[in-house]
Coordinates of C-alpha atoms and ligand atoms in Angstrom, one line a residue:
X17 CA -1.5 -20.2 -51.6
X18 CA 1.2 -18.9 -54.1
X19 CA -0.5 -15.9 -56.8
X20 CA -3.3 -15.7 -54.4
X21 CA -5.5 -13.5 -56.2
X22 CA -7.8 -10.4 -54.7
X23 CA -11.1 -10.4 -56.6
X24 CA -13.8 -8.2 -56.3
X25 CA -17.2 -8.8 -57.7
X26 CA -19.6 -6.8 -58.3
X27 CA -22.8 -7.3 -59.2
X28 CA -26.9 -6.3 -58.6
X29 CA -28.1 -9.5 -57.9
X30 CA -27.0 -13.0 -56.1
X31 CA -28.2 -16.0 -55.0
X32 CA -30.3 -16.5 -53.0
X33 CA -30.2 -13.1 -51.4
X34 CA -31.6 -11.4 -54.5
X35 CA -32.4 -13.4 -57.3
X36 CA -34.4 -12.9 -60.8
X37 CA -32.5 -15.1 -63.7
X38 CA -29.2 -16.7 -64.5
X39 CA -26.7 -13.9 -62.7
X40 CA -27.9 -14.5 -59.5
X41 CA -26.8 -17.7 -59.4
X42 CA -23.7 -18.0 -61.7
X43 CA -22.1 -14.3 -59.4
X44 CA -22.6 -16.6 -56.6
X45 CA -21.4 -20.3 -57.3
X46 CA -18.3 -18.9 -59.2
X47 CA -17.6 -16.5 -56.2
X48 CA -17.9 -19.8 -54.0
X49 CA -15.5 -22.0 -56.3
X50 CA -12.7 -19.4 -57.2
X51 CA -13.1 -19.1 -53.3
X52 CA -12.5 -22.6 -53.4
X53 CA -9.9 -22.3 -55.2
X54 CA -7.9 -20.9 -52.4
X55 CA -8.4 -17.1 -54.0
X56 CA -9.4 -13.8 -51.9
X57 CA -13.6 -13.5 -52.7
X58 CA -15.4 -10.4 -51.9
X59 CA -18.3 -9.5 -53.1
X60 CA -20.8 -6.0 -53.2
X61 CA -24.4 -5.5 -53.6
X62 CA -26.6 -3.5 -52.5
X63 CA -29.0 -4.1 -49.7
X64 CA -32.4 -4.4 -50.7
X65 CA -35.2 -4.6 -48.1
X66 CA -36.4 -8.0 -49.4
X67 CA -33.1 -9.3 -48.8
X68 CA -33.7 -10.4 -45.4
X69 CA -30.0 -11.2 -43.8
X70 CA -29.0 -14.5 -41.5
X71 CA -28.3 -14.4 -38.4
X72 CA -24.5 -14.8 -38.3
X73 CA -24.3 -11.5 -40.2
X74 CA -21.7 -8.4 -39.5
X75 CA -23.6 -5.4 -38.5
X76 CA -20.5 -2.6 -38.9
X77 CA -20.4 0.6 -37.3
X78 CA -18.4 2.7 -38.8
X79 CA -20.5 4.3 -41.9
X80 CA -19.0 3.5 -45.3
X81 CA -18.3 6.9 -47.0
X82 CA -19.5 7.4 -50.6
X83 CA -17.5 10.1 -52.8
X84 CA -19.8 11.0 -55.3
X85 CA -19.5 13.1 -57.8
X86 CA -21.6 16.1 -56.1
X87 CA -21.0 15.3 -52.4
X88 CA -20.5 13.0 -49.7
X89 CA -23.1 10.1 -49.0
X90 CA -23.1 8.1 -46.2
X91 CA -23.8 4.2 -46.3
X92 CA -24.4 1.3 -44.1
X93 CA -22.3 -2.2 -44.5
X94 CA -23.2 -5.8 -43.5
X95 CA -21.1 -8.4 -44.0
X96 CA -21.3 -12.3 -44.1
X97 CA -18.3 -13.6 -43.7
X98 CA -16.7 -17.2 -44.8
X99 CA -13.5 -19.1 -45.7
X100 CA -12.2 -16.7 -48.7
X101 CA -15.4 -15.2 -49.3
X102 CA -17.0 -12.6 -48.0
X103 CA -20.3 -11.5 -49.0
X104 CA -21.2 -7.3 -48.2
X105 CA -24.9 -5.5 -48.5
X106 CA -25.3 -1.9 -49.2
X107 CA -27.4 -0.2 -47.5
X108 CA -28.5 3.3 -49.1
X109 CA -32.5 3.8 -48.2
X110 CA -32.5 6.3 -51.3
X111 CA -32.1 3.7 -54.1
X112 CA -32.0 0.0 -52.6
X113 CA -35.1 0.6 -50.0
X114 CA -36.8 -1.0 -52.7
X115 CA -38.4 -4.8 -52.4
X116 CA -37.3 -5.3 -56.5
X117 CA -33.9 -5.3 -57.8
X118 CA -34.9 -3.6 -61.1
X119 CA -38.5 -2.9 -60.9
X120 CA -41.9 -3.5 -58.7
X121 CA -45.2 -5.2 -59.7
X122 CA -43.6 -4.8 -63.9
X123 CA -42.7 -1.6 -63.8
X124 CA -38.5 -0.4 -64.0
X125 CA -38.0 1.7 -61.7
X126 CA -37.5 5.3 -63.8
X127 CA -33.9 5.7 -61.5
X128 CA -31.7 3.0 -62.4
X129 CA -28.8 3.9 -64.0
X130 CA -28.9 6.3 -61.3
X131 CA -29.0 3.7 -58.6
X132 CA -26.6 1.3 -60.0
X133 CA -24.8 4.1 -60.5
X134 CA -24.5 5.1 -57.7
X135 CA -23.5 1.2 -56.9
X136 CA -20.5 1.8 -58.8
X137 CA -18.8 4.7 -56.5
X138 CA -19.7 2.9 -53.6
X139 CA -18.1 -0.3 -54.8
X140 CA -14.7 1.8 -55.2
X141 CA -15.0 3.1 -51.8
X142 CA -16.2 0.0 -49.8
X143 CA -12.6 -1.5 -50.7
X144 CA -11.2 2.3 -49.6
X145 CA -12.4 1.0 -46.5
X146 CA -11.1 -2.1 -45.9
X147 CA -8.3 -0.6 -47.1
X148 CA -8.0 -3.0 -49.8
X149 CA -7.0 -2.8 -53.8
X150 CA -7.9 -6.3 -55.3
X151 CA -6.1 -7.3 -57.8
X152 CA -9.3 -7.4 -60.4
X153 CA -13.1 -5.6 -60.1
X154 CA -15.0 -8.2 -61.2
X155 CA -18.3 -6.4 -62.6
X156 CA -21.6 -8.3 -64.2
X157 CA -23.4 -6.6 -66.6
X158 CA -24.4 -3.4 -67.8
X159 CA -25.2 -2.0 -64.1
X160 CA -21.3 -2.3 -63.2
X161 CA -20.1 -0.4 -66.6
X162 CA -19.0 2.7 -65.2
X163 CA -16.7 1.2 -62.2
X164 CA -13.5 0.7 -65.3
X165 CA -14.3 5.1 -66.9
X166 CA -14.0 5.1 -63.1
X167 CA -11.1 3.2 -62.2
X168 CA -9.3 5.1 -65.7
X169 CA -9.9 8.6 -65.0
X170 CA -10.4 9.4 -61.3
X171 CA -9.4 6.4 -59.7
X172 CA -6.1 6.9 -61.8
X173 CA -3.4 8.4 -59.9
X174 CA -5.0 6.9 -57.0
X175 CA -4.2 3.1 -55.6
X176 CA -7.7 1.9 -56.5
X177 CA -6.6 2.7 -60.5
X178 CA -4.4 -0.2 -59.4
X179 CA -6.8 -2.6 -60.4
X180 CA -7.7 -4.9 -63.1
X181 CA -11.6 -4.7 -64.2
X182 CA -13.4 -7.4 -65.8
X183 CA -16.3 -7.1 -67.4
X184 CA -18.8 -10.5 -67.7
X185 CA -21.5 -9.6 -69.9
X186 CA -24.4 -12.3 -69.3
X187 CA -27.3 -10.7 -71.1
X188 CA -25.6 -7.4 -74.2
X189 CA -29.6 -6.7 -74.7
X190 CA -30.0 -4.5 -71.5
X191 CA -27.4 -1.3 -72.1
X192 CA -28.6 1.1 -69.0
X193 CA -28.8 5.1 -70.9
X194 CA -28.3 7.8 -69.1
X195 CA -28.5 11.2 -69.2
X196 CA -25.5 13.0 -69.5
X197 CA -25.4 14.5 -66.0
X198 CA -24.9 10.7 -65.2
X199 CA -21.1 12.1 -65.6
X200 CA -21.0 15.0 -62.9
X201 CA -23.0 12.1 -60.9
X202 CA -18.9 10.2 -60.4
X203 CA -17.5 13.5 -61.3
X204 CA -16.0 11.9 -64.0
X205 CA -14.0 14.2 -67.0
X206 CA -16.6 14.9 -69.6
X207 CA -13.6 13.9 -72.1
X208 CA -15.1 9.8 -72.2
X209 CA -18.4 11.1 -73.8
X210 CA -17.2 10.1 -76.9
X211 CA -18.4 7.4 -79.6
X212 CA -15.8 5.5 -78.3
X213 CA -16.4 6.4 -75.4
X214 CA -19.6 6.0 -73.1
X215 CA -21.6 8.0 -75.4
X216 CA -24.7 6.5 -77.9
X217 CA -27.7 8.6 -79.3
X218 CA -26.1 11.8 -77.1
X219 CA -26.6 9.3 -73.9
X220 CA -24.4 7.6 -71.4
X221 CA -24.3 3.8 -72.7
X222 CA -23.4 1.4 -69.5
X223 CA -22.8 -0.9 -71.5
X224 CA -20.8 0.2 -74.0
X225 CA -18.6 2.2 -72.0
X226 CA -18.2 -1.5 -70.0
X227 CA -16.5 -3.0 -73.2
X228 CA -14.8 0.2 -73.9
X229 CA -12.9 0.5 -71.0
X230 CA -12.8 -2.7 -69.0
X231 CA -9.4 -4.4 -69.5
X232 CA -10.8 -7.9 -70.6
X233 CA -14.3 -8.9 -71.4
X234 CA -15.7 -11.8 -71.1
X235 CA -19.3 -13.8 -71.3
X236 CA -20.5 -17.2 -71.2
X237 CA -20.6 -19.3 -73.1
X238 CA -18.1 -19.6 -76.4
X239 CA -21.0 -19.7 -78.9
X240 CA -22.4 -16.3 -77.8
X241 CA -18.3 -14.1 -77.8
X242 CA -19.1 -15.6 -81.7
X243 CA -22.6 -13.8 -82.1
X244 CA -22.2 -9.8 -80.0
X245 CA -20.1 -9.7 -82.9
X246 CA -22.9 -9.9 -85.1
X247 CA -25.4 -7.7 -86.3
X248 CA -28.0 -10.2 -85.6
X249 CA -27.1 -10.6 -81.7
X250 CA -25.0 -7.3 -81.1
X251 CA -28.0 -4.5 -80.1
X252 CA -26.4 -2.1 -82.4
X253 CA -22.9 -3.1 -79.8
X254 CA -21.5 -5.7 -82.8
X255 CA -18.5 -2.8 -83.8
X256 CA -17.5 -2.3 -80.3
X257 CA -17.7 -5.8 -80.1
X258 CA -14.9 -6.4 -82.7
X259 CA -13.1 -4.0 -81.7
X260 CA -12.2 -5.4 -78.9
X261 CA -11.9 -9.2 -80.0
X262 CA -8.7 -9.5 -79.0
X263 CA -9.8 -9.4 -75.2
X264 CA -13.1 -11.2 -75.5
X265 CA -13.0 -14.9 -74.4
X266 CA -15.9 -17.3 -74.1
X267 CA -16.2 -18.8 -70.7
X268 CA -19.0 -21.3 -70.0
X269 CA -20.8 -20.8 -66.8
X270 CA -20.8 -23.7 -63.8
X271 CA -24.0 -24.4 -61.7
X272 CA -24.3 -25.5 -58.4
X273 CA -23.4 -28.7 -57.4
X274 CA -24.3 -28.6 -54.1
X275 CA -27.1 -27.1 -55.0
X276 CA -28.6 -28.1 -58.5
X277 CA -28.4 -32.5 -58.1
X278 CA -31.1 -34.9 -57.8
X279 CA -28.4 -36.9 -55.6
X280 CA -28.6 -34.7 -52.6
X281 CA -31.4 -31.9 -53.7
X282 CA -33.7 -31.0 -50.5
X283 CA -35.9 -29.3 -51.9
X284 CA -37.2 -32.9 -54.0
X285 CA -39.2 -35.4 -52.3
X286 CA -37.1 -38.6 -53.4
X287 CA -32.7 -37.6 -54.4
X288 CA -32.2 -39.9 -57.6
X289 CA -28.9 -41.1 -59.7
X290 CA -28.0 -42.6 -62.9
X291 CA -28.1 -46.2 -60.8
X292 CA -31.3 -45.6 -59.3
X293 CA -33.7 -43.7 -61.0
X294 CA -37.1 -44.7 -59.1
X295 CA -36.6 -41.2 -57.3
X296 CA -36.9 -39.7 -60.3
X297 CA -40.5 -41.3 -60.8
X298 CA -41.2 -40.3 -58.0
X299 CA -40.9 -36.8 -58.1
X300 CA -42.9 -37.2 -61.6
X301 CA -45.7 -38.1 -59.5
X302 CA -46.0 -35.9 -56.9
X303 CA -45.3 -33.3 -60.0
X304 CA -48.8 -34.7 -61.6
X305 CA -50.4 -34.1 -58.2
X306 CA -49.7 -30.8 -57.6
X307 CA -50.7 -29.4 -61.2
X308 CA -54.0 -32.0 -60.9
X309 CA -52.8 -34.1 -63.5
X310 CA -54.1 -37.5 -63.8
X311 CA -51.4 -39.5 -62.7
X312 CA -49.6 -41.5 -65.2
X313 CA -45.5 -42.9 -65.8
X314 CA -46.3 -43.1 -69.5
X315 CA -47.3 -39.9 -70.3
X316 CA -44.7 -37.4 -71.4
X317 CA -44.5 -34.3 -69.3
X318 CA -43.5 -30.7 -70.5
X319 CA -41.5 -28.1 -67.9
X320 CA -41.0 -24.8 -68.9
X321 CA -39.4 -22.4 -66.3
X322 CA -38.5 -19.1 -67.4
X323 CA -38.7 -15.4 -67.3
X324 CA -41.5 -14.5 -69.6
X325 CA -39.6 -12.4 -72.1
X326 CA -39.2 -11.9 -76.4
X327 CA -35.6 -12.9 -75.1
X328 CA -37.4 -16.6 -74.3
X329 CA -39.1 -17.2 -77.4
X330 CA -41.9 -18.3 -75.6
X331 CA -44.4 -16.2 -77.4
X332 CA -43.6 -18.7 -80.3
X333 CA -45.0 -21.9 -77.6
X334 CA -47.7 -19.9 -77.1
X335 CA -48.9 -19.8 -80.3
X336 CA -48.9 -23.6 -81.1
X337 CA -49.0 -25.0 -77.5
X338 CA -53.1 -25.1 -78.5
X339 CA -52.5 -27.2 -81.3
X340 CA -50.3 -29.5 -79.0
X341 CA -52.4 -30.7 -76.3
X342 CA -55.1 -31.3 -78.7
X343 CA -53.1 -33.6 -80.8
X344 CA -50.2 -35.0 -78.5
X345 CA -50.9 -36.5 -75.2
X346 CA -48.5 -34.6 -73.3
X347 CA -49.1 -32.6 -69.9
X348 CA -47.0 -29.4 -69.9
X349 CA -46.5 -27.7 -67.0
X350 CA -44.8 -23.9 -66.8
X351 CA -43.3 -21.3 -64.0
X352 CA -42.9 -18.3 -65.2
X353 CA -43.1 -13.8 -64.5
X354 CA -42.7 -11.2 -67.0
X355 CA -44.4 -9.9 -70.1
X356 CA -48.0 -9.2 -68.9
X357 CA -49.9 -10.2 -72.3
X358 CA -47.3 -13.9 -72.6
X359 CA -48.3 -14.6 -68.3
X360 CA -52.2 -13.5 -69.4
X361 CA -51.9 -15.9 -72.5
X362 CA -51.3 -18.9 -70.7
X363 CA -53.0 -19.0 -67.7
X364 CA -55.5 -18.3 -70.3
X365 CA -54.5 -21.6 -71.7
X366 CA -54.4 -23.2 -69.0
X367 CA -58.2 -22.4 -67.7
X368 CA -59.3 -24.5 -71.5
X369 CA -56.3 -27.0 -71.0
X370 CA -56.4 -27.7 -66.6
X371 CA -56.9 -31.6 -67.2
X372 CA -53.0 -31.5 -69.5
X373 CA -51.4 -28.1 -68.6
X374 CA -50.6 -25.6 -65.8
X375 CA -49.2 -22.5 -65.2
X376 CA -48.2 -20.9 -62.5
X377 CA -47.2 -16.8 -62.6
X378 CA -44.7 -16.0 -60.3
X379 CA -41.4 -16.8 -58.8
X380 CA -41.6 -20.1 -56.9
X381 CA -38.2 -21.4 -56.0
X382 CA -39.1 -25.0 -54.6
X383 CA -41.8 -25.7 -56.9
X384 CA -38.7 -25.6 -60.1
X385 CA -36.8 -27.8 -58.3
X386 CA -39.6 -30.1 -58.8
X387 CA -39.9 -29.0 -62.4
X388 CA -36.2 -29.9 -63.1
X389 CA -36.5 -33.4 -61.9
X390 CA -40.2 -34.2 -62.3
X391 CA -40.6 -33.4 -65.7
X392 CA -39.4 -35.3 -69.1
X393 CA -39.0 -32.5 -71.6
X394 CA -37.7 -29.5 -70.2
X395 CA -38.5 -26.0 -72.9
X396 CA -36.1 -23.9 -73.9
X397 CA -37.3 -21.8 -77.1
X398 CA -34.6 -19.0 -76.9
X399 CA -34.7 -15.9 -79.2
X400 CA -30.7 -15.9 -78.1
X401 CA -29.4 -17.3 -74.9
X402 CA -25.9 -15.8 -73.7
X403 CA -25.5 -19.4 -71.4
X404 CA -28.6 -21.0 -69.8
X405 CA -28.4 -22.1 -66.4
X406 CA -31.6 -24.3 -66.8
X407 CA -30.7 -27.0 -69.3
X408 CA -27.8 -28.1 -67.0
X409 CA -29.4 -28.5 -64.2
X410 CA -32.7 -30.3 -66.6
X411 CA -30.0 -33.2 -68.2
X412 CA -28.8 -33.2 -64.0
X413 CA -31.5 -34.4 -63.4
X414 CA -31.5 -36.5 -66.4
X415 CA -35.1 -34.1 -68.0
X416 CA -33.8 -33.6 -71.7
X417 CA -34.0 -30.1 -73.2
X418 CA -36.1 -29.4 -76.2
X419 CA -34.2 -25.8 -77.9
X420 CA -33.3 -23.2 -80.3
X421 CA -29.2 -23.4 -81.6
X422 CA -28.4 -20.9 -79.9
X423 CA -25.9 -19.1 -77.9
X424 CA -25.1 -21.6 -74.7
X425 CA -27.8 -23.3 -76.1
X426 CA -26.0 -25.0 -78.1
X427 CA -22.2 -25.7 -76.0
X428 CA -23.9 -27.7 -74.1
X429 CA -26.6 -29.6 -75.0
X430 CA -25.5 -32.3 -77.7
X431 CA -28.6 -32.6 -80.4
X432 CA -30.2 -36.0 -80.8
X433 CA -28.9 -38.0 -83.7
X434 CA -31.5 -40.4 -85.4
X435 CA -28.3 -42.4 -86.8
X436 CA -26.2 -42.8 -84.3
X437 CA -28.4 -42.7 -81.9
X438 CA -26.5 -40.3 -79.5
X439 CA -27.5 -37.0 -77.8
X440 CA -28.5 -35.7 -74.6
X441 CA -31.5 -33.1 -76.1
X442 CA -33.4 -31.4 -78.9
X443 CA -31.9 -28.8 -80.9
X444 CA -33.9 -27.0 -83.4
X445 CA -32.6 -24.0 -85.4
X446 CA -35.9 -21.9 -86.6
X447 CA -38.1 -20.3 -84.1
X448 CA -40.7 -20.7 -86.1
X449 CA -44.1 -22.3 -84.8
X450 CA -43.4 -25.2 -87.1
X451 CA -39.7 -26.2 -86.1
X452 CA -40.5 -25.5 -82.5
X453 CA -44.0 -27.9 -82.6
X454 CA -41.7 -30.8 -85.0
X455 CA -39.5 -30.5 -81.9
X456 CA -41.7 -31.5 -79.2
X457 CA -43.5 -33.5 -81.4
X458 CA -40.6 -35.6 -82.1
X459 CA -39.6 -36.2 -78.7
X460 CA -43.0 -36.9 -77.3
X461 CA -43.0 -40.2 -80.3
X462 CA -39.7 -41.2 -79.0
X463 CA -41.1 -41.2 -75.3
X464 CA -43.7 -43.4 -77.1
X465 CA -42.0 -45.8 -79.3
X466 CA -38.8 -46.1 -78.2
X467 CA -38.3 -45.5 -74.5
X468 CA -35.0 -47.4 -75.0
X469 CA -33.4 -44.2 -76.9
X470 CA -34.9 -41.9 -74.4
X471 CA -33.6 -43.8 -71.3
X472 CA -30.0 -44.0 -72.6
X473 CA -29.9 -39.8 -73.9
X474 CA -31.0 -39.4 -70.2
X475 CA -28.0 -41.3 -69.1
X476 CA -25.6 -39.7 -71.6
X477 CA -27.3 -36.2 -70.4
X478 CA -27.2 -37.4 -66.2
X479 CA -22.8 -38.2 -67.1
X480 CA -22.1 -34.8 -68.6
X481 CA -19.8 -32.8 -66.7
X482 CA -21.6 -29.2 -65.9
X483 CA -19.4 -28.0 -62.4
X484 CA -17.4 -25.0 -62.3
X485 CA -14.2 -27.1 -61.9
X486 CA -13.1 -26.3 -65.8
X487 CA -14.8 -22.5 -66.0
X488 CA -13.4 -21.6 -62.6
X489 CA -10.1 -22.1 -63.6
X490 CA -10.6 -20.4 -66.9
X491 CA -11.5 -17.6 -65.1
X492 CA -8.5 -17.9 -63.1
X493 CA -6.3 -16.8 -65.9
X494 CA -8.6 -14.2 -67.2
X495 CA -7.6 -12.7 -64.0
X496 CA -4.3 -12.8 -63.9
X497 CA -4.6 -11.5 -67.4
X498 CA -6.5 -8.6 -66.4
X499 CA -5.0 -7.4 -64.0
X500 CA -2.4 -4.8 -63.8
X501 CA 0.1 -5.4 -60.1
Ligands
LIG628 P1 -31.5 -16.2 -68.0 O1 -31.1 -15.5 -66.8 O2 -32.0 -15.4 -68.9 O3 -33.5 -15.9 -66.8 P2 -30.6 -18.9 -66.9 O4 -31.4 -20.2 -67.4 O5 -29.2 -18.6 -67.4 O6 -31.8 -17.8 -67.7 O7 -31.5 -18.9 -65.2 C1 -32.2 -19.4 -65.2 C2 -32.2 -18.7 -63.5 O8 -33.9 -18.7 -63.0 C3 -32.5 -20.2 -63.1 O9 -32.6 -20.6 -61.8 C4 -33.9 -20.4 -63.1 O10 -35.0 -21.9 -62.4 C5 -34.4 -19.4 -62.6 N1 -36.0 -18.5 -63.4 C6 -36.1 -18.4 -64.1 N2 -37.9 -17.6 -63.9 C7 -38.3 -18.8 -62.4 C8 -39.7 -18.6 -61.7 N3 -40.2 -18.1 -62.1 N4 -39.3 -19.2 -60.7 C9 -38.0 -19.7 -60.2 N5 -36.8 -19.8 -60.5 C10 -37.0 -19.1 -62.0
LIG629 C1 -28.6 -14.1 -68.1 C2 -28.1 -15.0 -69.7 C3 -28.7 -16.1 -69.6 C4 -27.4 -16.5 -68.4 C5 -27.2 -16.0 -67.5 C6 -26.3 -16.0 -66.3 O1 -29.3 -13.6 -67.8 O2 -29.6 -14.6 -70.1 O3 -28.1 -17.0 -70.5 O4 -27.0 -18.0 -68.5 O5 -27.2 -14.7 -67.6 O6 -24.6 -16.1 -66.8

């Protein structure tokens, strides 16, 4: 194929091997799609202990030599090969022989900056090892922010200095602070330690490093690409994003329709489609049974699947949930984990209202599919949401999202209009108890009094195209924009 690109993805997460949130899904499905378009993709991630490698994995016998600033280290490489797509797992016990990706049992590893700085160096050295110079290294979030700094300094006169670097911001909240000594750890000269470089508050800010040194920047929705240029959403980095606005574009994530489609989803008790929705009723029944709820098709069922962190706005949901359960005949199922206080609050509410509220604290892939399919509504009251995948999954399954109007939620959900009788979900503006309450109340009233409106919204939601086809082509255009040779 003419114009075939060589793309190296570097990411701390990759579904199904290592996933905390949407980043893992996004990198996996985007990579597949780019490979399907005929480009050559290699993905590099750590081999955490929790990863069970499949039987077709190839063990590289030659060790990977990693050129740290202080010395040489040796790593081990495992590879999974598919058409146009290879996935490399880097085994290195000191940093990756741990079950968690960033944390264990709610506690962040204290050396995350060092672990991922190591990954950044190992990724460049793996390319040398493979004698493969990508056109573009595509790094995701702060963990990869020091790669372009190396490309622009110590690698500049070497072959890898020819690579372009595309930096995708999935979440601007996490910066990755490191002591200045991280530069010596990687052998990076100190002249980059300045305010218009990697320095912030006398430390190295790995996110800022990526923003300054990347060839081009993307983020995961158009609205978020504008929001992060404002103080409200910029987490202190809005001036840098404004400065680089000419190199920044928003590309909405797609979803992997092989894994997330009600027509083919093997994790569901019954499949369904717009033409035949009977399977959805079976999924709802199964979900109600799982939660020990009364099995009733006319009670609206509201699902939540989320990391339980401030970003997701679920503290506000916890405020209103007892009243909501008292005043409205709805059932609520929540799957999530994260902040201990929030976990505790939801668990207490579920104890008190166990007939209509079920909470599962933990991470469960199969249950997440059943919730997407078996619920009537799906809640995402996010404070900010760079893209969000769950609202797209839920619309594919005819489950209408109720979401705060921010970031990717605005770009993917068409708000219900009473006048036009249109929409694919319900958007509200203010993250306040009353706005959230009213939005859920409106959805439930329509469900009860106007099932025909809900039915039409469902069909519209299921018809929406959330595939990667358009977005992956935009990425290819950006790769061509970012490449240097
Ligand atoms: P974020 O990446 O900010 O967490 P997204 O909506 O982009 O938000 O993606 C979240 C992904 O993680 C979805 O695939 C969702 O189903 C999954 N997820 C989150 N929490 C859980 C959980 N507790 N169990 C199973 N899947 C979860
Ligand atoms: C981040 C964001 C989420 C986005 C995901 C994948 O975790 O919080 O909005 O969908 O990355 O890009």
